[in-house]
One Martini backbone bead per residue (centre of mass of N, CA, C, O) as a GRO file, in nm:
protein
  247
    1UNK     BB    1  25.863   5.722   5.038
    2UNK     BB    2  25.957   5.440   4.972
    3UNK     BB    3  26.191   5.224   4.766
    4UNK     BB    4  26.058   5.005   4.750
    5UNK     BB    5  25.937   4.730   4.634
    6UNK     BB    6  25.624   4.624   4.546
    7UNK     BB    7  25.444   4.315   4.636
    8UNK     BB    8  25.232   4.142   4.486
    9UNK     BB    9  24.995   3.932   4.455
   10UNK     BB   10  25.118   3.715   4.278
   11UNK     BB   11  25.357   3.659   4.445
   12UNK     BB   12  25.221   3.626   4.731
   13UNK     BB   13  25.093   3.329   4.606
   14UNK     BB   14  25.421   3.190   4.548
   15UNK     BB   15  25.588   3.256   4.785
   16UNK     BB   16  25.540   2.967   5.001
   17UNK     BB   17  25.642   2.750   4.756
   18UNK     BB   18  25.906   2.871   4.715
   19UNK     BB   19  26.005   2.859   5.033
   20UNK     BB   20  25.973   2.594   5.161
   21UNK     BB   21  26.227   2.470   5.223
   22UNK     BB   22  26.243   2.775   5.376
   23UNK     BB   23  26.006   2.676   5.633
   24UNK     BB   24  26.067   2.449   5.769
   25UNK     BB   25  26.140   2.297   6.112
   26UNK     BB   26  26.388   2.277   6.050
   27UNK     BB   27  26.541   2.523   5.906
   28UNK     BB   28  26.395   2.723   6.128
   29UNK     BB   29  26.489   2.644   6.454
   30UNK     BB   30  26.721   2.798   6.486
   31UNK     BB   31  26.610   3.105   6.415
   32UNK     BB   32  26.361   3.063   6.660
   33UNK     BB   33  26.591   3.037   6.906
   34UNK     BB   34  26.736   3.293   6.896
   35UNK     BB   35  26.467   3.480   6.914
   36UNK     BB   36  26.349   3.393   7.142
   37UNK     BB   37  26.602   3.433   7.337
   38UNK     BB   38  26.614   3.733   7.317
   39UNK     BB   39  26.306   3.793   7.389
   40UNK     BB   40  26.205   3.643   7.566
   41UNK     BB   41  25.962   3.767   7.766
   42UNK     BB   42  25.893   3.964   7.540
   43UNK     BB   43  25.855   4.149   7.279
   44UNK     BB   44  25.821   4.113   6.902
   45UNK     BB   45  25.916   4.306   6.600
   46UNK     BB   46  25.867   4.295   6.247
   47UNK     BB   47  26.044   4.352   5.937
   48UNK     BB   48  25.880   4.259   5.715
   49UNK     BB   49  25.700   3.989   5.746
   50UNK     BB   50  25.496   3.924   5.546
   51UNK     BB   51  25.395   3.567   5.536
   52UNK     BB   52  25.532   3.446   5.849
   53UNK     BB   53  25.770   3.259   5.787
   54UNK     BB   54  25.863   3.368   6.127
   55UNK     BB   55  25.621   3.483   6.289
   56UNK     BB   56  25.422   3.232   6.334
   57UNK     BB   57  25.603   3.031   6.474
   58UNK     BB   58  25.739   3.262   6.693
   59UNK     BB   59  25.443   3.258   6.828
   60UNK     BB   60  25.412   2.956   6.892
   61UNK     BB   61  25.637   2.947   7.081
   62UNK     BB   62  25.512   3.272   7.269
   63UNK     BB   63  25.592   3.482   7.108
   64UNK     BB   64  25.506   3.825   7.065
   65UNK     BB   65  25.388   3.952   6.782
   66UNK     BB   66  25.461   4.179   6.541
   67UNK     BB   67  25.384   4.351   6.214
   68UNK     BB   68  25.569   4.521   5.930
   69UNK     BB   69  25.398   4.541   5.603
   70UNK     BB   70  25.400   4.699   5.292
   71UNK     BB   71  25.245   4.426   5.170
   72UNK     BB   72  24.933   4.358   5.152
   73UNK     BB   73  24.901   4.064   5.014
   74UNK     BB   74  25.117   3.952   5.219
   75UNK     BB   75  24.921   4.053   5.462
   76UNK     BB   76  24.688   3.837   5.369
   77UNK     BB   77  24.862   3.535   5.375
   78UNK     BB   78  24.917   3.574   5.676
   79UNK     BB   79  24.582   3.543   5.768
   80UNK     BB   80  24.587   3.234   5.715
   81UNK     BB   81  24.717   3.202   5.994
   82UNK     BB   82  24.672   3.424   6.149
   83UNK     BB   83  24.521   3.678   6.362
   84UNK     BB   84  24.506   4.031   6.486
   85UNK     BB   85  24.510   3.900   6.781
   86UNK     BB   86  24.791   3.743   6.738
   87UNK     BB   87  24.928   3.883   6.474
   88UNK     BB   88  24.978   4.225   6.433
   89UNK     BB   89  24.956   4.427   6.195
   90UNK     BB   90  25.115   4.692   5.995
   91UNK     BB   91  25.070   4.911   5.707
   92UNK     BB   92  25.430   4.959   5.613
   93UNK     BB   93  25.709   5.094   5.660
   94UNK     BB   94  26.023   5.064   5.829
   95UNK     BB   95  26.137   5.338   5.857
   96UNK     BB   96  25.835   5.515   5.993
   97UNK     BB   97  25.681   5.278   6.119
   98UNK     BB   98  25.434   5.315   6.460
   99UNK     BB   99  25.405   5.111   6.720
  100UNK     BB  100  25.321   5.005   6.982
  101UNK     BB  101  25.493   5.043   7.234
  102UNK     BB  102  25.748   4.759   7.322
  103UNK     BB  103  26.095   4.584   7.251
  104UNK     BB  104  26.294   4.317   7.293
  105UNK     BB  105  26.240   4.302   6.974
  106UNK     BB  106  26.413   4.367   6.661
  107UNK     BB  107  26.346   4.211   6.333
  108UNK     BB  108  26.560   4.141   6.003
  109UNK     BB  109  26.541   3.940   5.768
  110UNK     BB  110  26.615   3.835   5.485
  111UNK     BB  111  26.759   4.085   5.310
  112UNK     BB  112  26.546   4.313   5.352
  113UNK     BB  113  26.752   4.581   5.395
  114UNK     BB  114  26.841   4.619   5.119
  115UNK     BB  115  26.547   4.722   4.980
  116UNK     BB  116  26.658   4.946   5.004
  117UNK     BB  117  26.824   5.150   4.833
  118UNK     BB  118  26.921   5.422   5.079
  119UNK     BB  119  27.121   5.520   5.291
  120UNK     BB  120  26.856   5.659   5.456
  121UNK     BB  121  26.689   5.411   5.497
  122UNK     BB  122  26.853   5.268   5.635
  123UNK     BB  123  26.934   5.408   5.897
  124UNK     BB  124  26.659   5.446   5.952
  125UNK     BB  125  26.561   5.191   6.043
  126UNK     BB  126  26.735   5.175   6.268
  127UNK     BB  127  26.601   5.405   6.432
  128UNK     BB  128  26.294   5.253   6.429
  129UNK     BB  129  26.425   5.036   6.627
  130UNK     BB  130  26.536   5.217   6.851
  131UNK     BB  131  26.235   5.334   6.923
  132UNK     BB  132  26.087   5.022   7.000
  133UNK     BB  133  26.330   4.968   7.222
  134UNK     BB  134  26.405   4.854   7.530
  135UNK     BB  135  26.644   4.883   7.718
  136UNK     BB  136  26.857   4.609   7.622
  137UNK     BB  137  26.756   4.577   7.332
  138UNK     BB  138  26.717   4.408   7.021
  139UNK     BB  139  26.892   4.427   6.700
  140UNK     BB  140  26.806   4.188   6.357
  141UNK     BB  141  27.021   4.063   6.104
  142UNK     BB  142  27.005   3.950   5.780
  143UNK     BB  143  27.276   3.910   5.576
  144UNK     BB  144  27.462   3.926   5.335
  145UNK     BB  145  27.777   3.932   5.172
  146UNK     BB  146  27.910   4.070   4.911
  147UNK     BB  147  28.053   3.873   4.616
  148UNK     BB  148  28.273   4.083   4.492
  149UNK     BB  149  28.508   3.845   4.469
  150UNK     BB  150  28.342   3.712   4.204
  151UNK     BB  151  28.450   3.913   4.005
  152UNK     BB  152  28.583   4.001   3.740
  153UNK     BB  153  28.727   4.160   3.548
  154UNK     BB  154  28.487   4.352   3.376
  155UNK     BB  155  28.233   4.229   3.559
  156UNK     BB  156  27.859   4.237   3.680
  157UNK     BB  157  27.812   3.912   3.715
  158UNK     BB  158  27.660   3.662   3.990
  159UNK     BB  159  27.600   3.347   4.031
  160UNK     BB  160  27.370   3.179   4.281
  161UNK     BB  161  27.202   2.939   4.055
  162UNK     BB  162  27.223   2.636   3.915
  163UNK     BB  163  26.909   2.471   3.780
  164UNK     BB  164  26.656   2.324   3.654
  165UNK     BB  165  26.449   2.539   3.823
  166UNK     BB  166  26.712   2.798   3.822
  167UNK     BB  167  26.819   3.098   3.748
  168UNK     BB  168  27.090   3.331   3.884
  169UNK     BB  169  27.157   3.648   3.933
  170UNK     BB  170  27.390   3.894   3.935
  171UNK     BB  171  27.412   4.258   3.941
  172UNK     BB  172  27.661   4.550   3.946
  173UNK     BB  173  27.668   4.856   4.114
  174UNK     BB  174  27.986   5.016   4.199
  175UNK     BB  175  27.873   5.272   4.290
  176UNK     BB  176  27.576   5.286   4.415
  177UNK     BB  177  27.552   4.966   4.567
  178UNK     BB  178  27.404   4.809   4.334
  179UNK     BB  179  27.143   4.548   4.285
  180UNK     BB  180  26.988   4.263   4.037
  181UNK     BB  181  26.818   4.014   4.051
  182UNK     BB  182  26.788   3.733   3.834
  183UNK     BB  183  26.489   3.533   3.740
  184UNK     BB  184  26.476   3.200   3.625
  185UNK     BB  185  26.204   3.011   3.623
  186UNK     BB  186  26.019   2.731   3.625
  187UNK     BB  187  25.630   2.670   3.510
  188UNK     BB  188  25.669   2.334   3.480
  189UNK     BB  189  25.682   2.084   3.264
  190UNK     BB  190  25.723   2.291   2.956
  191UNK     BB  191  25.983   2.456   2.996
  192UNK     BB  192  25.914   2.715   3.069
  193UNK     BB  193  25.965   3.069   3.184
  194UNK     BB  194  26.039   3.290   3.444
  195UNK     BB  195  26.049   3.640   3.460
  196UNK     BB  196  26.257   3.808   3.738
  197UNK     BB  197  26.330   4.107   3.970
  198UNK     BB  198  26.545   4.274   4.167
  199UNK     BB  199  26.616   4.546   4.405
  200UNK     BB  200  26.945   4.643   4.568
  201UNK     BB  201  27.157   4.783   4.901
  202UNK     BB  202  27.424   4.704   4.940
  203UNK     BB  203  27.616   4.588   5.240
  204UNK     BB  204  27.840   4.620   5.520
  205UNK     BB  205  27.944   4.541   5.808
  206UNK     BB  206  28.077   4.842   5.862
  207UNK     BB  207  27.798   4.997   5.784
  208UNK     BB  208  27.617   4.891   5.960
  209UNK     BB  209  27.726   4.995   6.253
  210UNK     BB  210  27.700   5.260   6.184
  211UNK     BB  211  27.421   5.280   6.150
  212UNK     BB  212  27.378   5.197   6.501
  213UNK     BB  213  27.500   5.411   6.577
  214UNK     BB  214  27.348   5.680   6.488
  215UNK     BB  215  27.087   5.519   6.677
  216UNK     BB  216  27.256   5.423   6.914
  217UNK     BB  217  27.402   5.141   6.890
  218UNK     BB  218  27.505   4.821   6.952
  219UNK     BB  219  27.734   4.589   6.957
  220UNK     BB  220  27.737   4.246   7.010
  221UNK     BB  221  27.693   3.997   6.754
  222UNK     BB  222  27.874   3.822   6.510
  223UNK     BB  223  27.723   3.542   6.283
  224UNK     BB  224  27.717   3.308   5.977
  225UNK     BB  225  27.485   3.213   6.175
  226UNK     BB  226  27.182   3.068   6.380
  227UNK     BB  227  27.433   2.891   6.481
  228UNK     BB  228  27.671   3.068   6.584
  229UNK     BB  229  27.885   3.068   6.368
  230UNK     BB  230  28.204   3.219   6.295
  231UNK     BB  231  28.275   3.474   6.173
  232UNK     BB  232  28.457   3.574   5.858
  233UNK     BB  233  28.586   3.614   5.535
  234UNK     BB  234  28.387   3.350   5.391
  235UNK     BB  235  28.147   3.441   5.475
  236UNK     BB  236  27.809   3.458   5.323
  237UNK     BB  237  27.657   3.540   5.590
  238UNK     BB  238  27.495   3.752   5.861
  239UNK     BB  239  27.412   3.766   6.219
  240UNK     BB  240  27.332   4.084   6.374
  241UNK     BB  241  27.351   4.234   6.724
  242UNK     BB  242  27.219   4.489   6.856
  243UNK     BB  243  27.225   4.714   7.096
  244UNK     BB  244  27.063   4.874   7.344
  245UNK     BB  245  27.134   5.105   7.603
  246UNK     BB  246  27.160   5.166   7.916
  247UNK     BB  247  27.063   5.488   8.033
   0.00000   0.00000   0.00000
């Protein structure tokens, strides 16, 4: 059983909503270009595929998308945008669970390789992606790189969003890897906050490597953003691609 935890119901029917802003089609352009040129002719497998807001359009865009979502209510949402023939789902975790056939690409996007909790479940991760692509196929990654350089000596929270409308922060477990970002939105016009939290296993770009390698696959390259700009010191993110070998 993954240690991820389980999306809502709730959760899932305000998905859409809260992430309008990251869902438009410029916000996404640049990201389903660079997938769509990876994928070339072949197929994409989406882990973690959620409500589609990247398989729908990359699909749209005429990728074979397959996903796999671990949350049954989020891969309801995603039903009323495409049917199980355009866009099939399979219900289950990214780590073990084993769809048909091959593909030229496996991506896992916005953080969500962090949801696995354990080091060991991180790793089977790049294993079930190594498993499902054809030689010469990519594993791509979008993932944050740690904040910890903002953390003051004796503090263990750092604000990602202070504004009108969301206050977050992250809180870190500097022994064990973990983080819980914490979420106060406000819903509607009185006053009023919701208050929502996650657990994550943050992770470095060069144990992501390690993990790549234990896999099989290889770097091949990464930056700092969808539009390929250089990764660096400074960058608070990146996209990573990993390459099985041929033969």
């Amino acid at each position: 059983m993954t240690s991820s935890e389980l999306w809502s119901r709730e959760t899932a029917d305000r998905y859409d909503a809260e992430e309008a802003e990251n869902s438009s089609p410029a916000a996404l352009r640049p990201a389903l270009d660079f997938l769509a040129r990876l994928a070339g002719d072949g197929r994409a497998l989406e882990f973690a595929i959620g409500t589609g807001r990247v398989g729908v359009p990359l699909r749209e865009r005429g990728v074979p998308v397959t996903g796999i979502e671990l949350s049954e209510p989020m891969a309801d949402v995603l039903r009323t945008k495409a049917d199980e023939e355009t866009l099939p789902v399979v219900i289950g975790d990214m780590t073990t669970t084993v769809v048909p056939g091959e593909f030229t690409l496996v991506y896992l996007v916005y953080n969500t390789i962090a949801n696995l909790l354990t080091q060991d479940e991180q790793v089977a991760c790049f294993e079930n992606a190594a498993r499902h692509l054809v030689p010469g196929g990519r594993f791509v990654v979008e993932l944050n790189v740690p904040p910890l350089r903002f953390l003051p000596p004796g503090q263990i929270a750092v604000p990602f969003d202070v504004s009108d409308r969301h206050l977050g922060f992250d809180t870190f477990d500097l022994v064990d890897q973990q983080l819980v970002s914490h979420h106060f939105t406000r819903d509607g016009e009185d006053g009023r906050y919701r208050r929502g939290s996650c657990r994550q296993r943050y992770i470095w770009p060069a144990e992501l490597d390690l993990m790549a390698r234990i896999a099989g696959l290889e770097l091949e390259q990464r930056v700092a953003d969808w539009d390929g700009s250089p990764f660096t010191d400074d960058s608070p993110r990146h996209i990573s691609v990993w390459r099985k070998p041929v033969g």
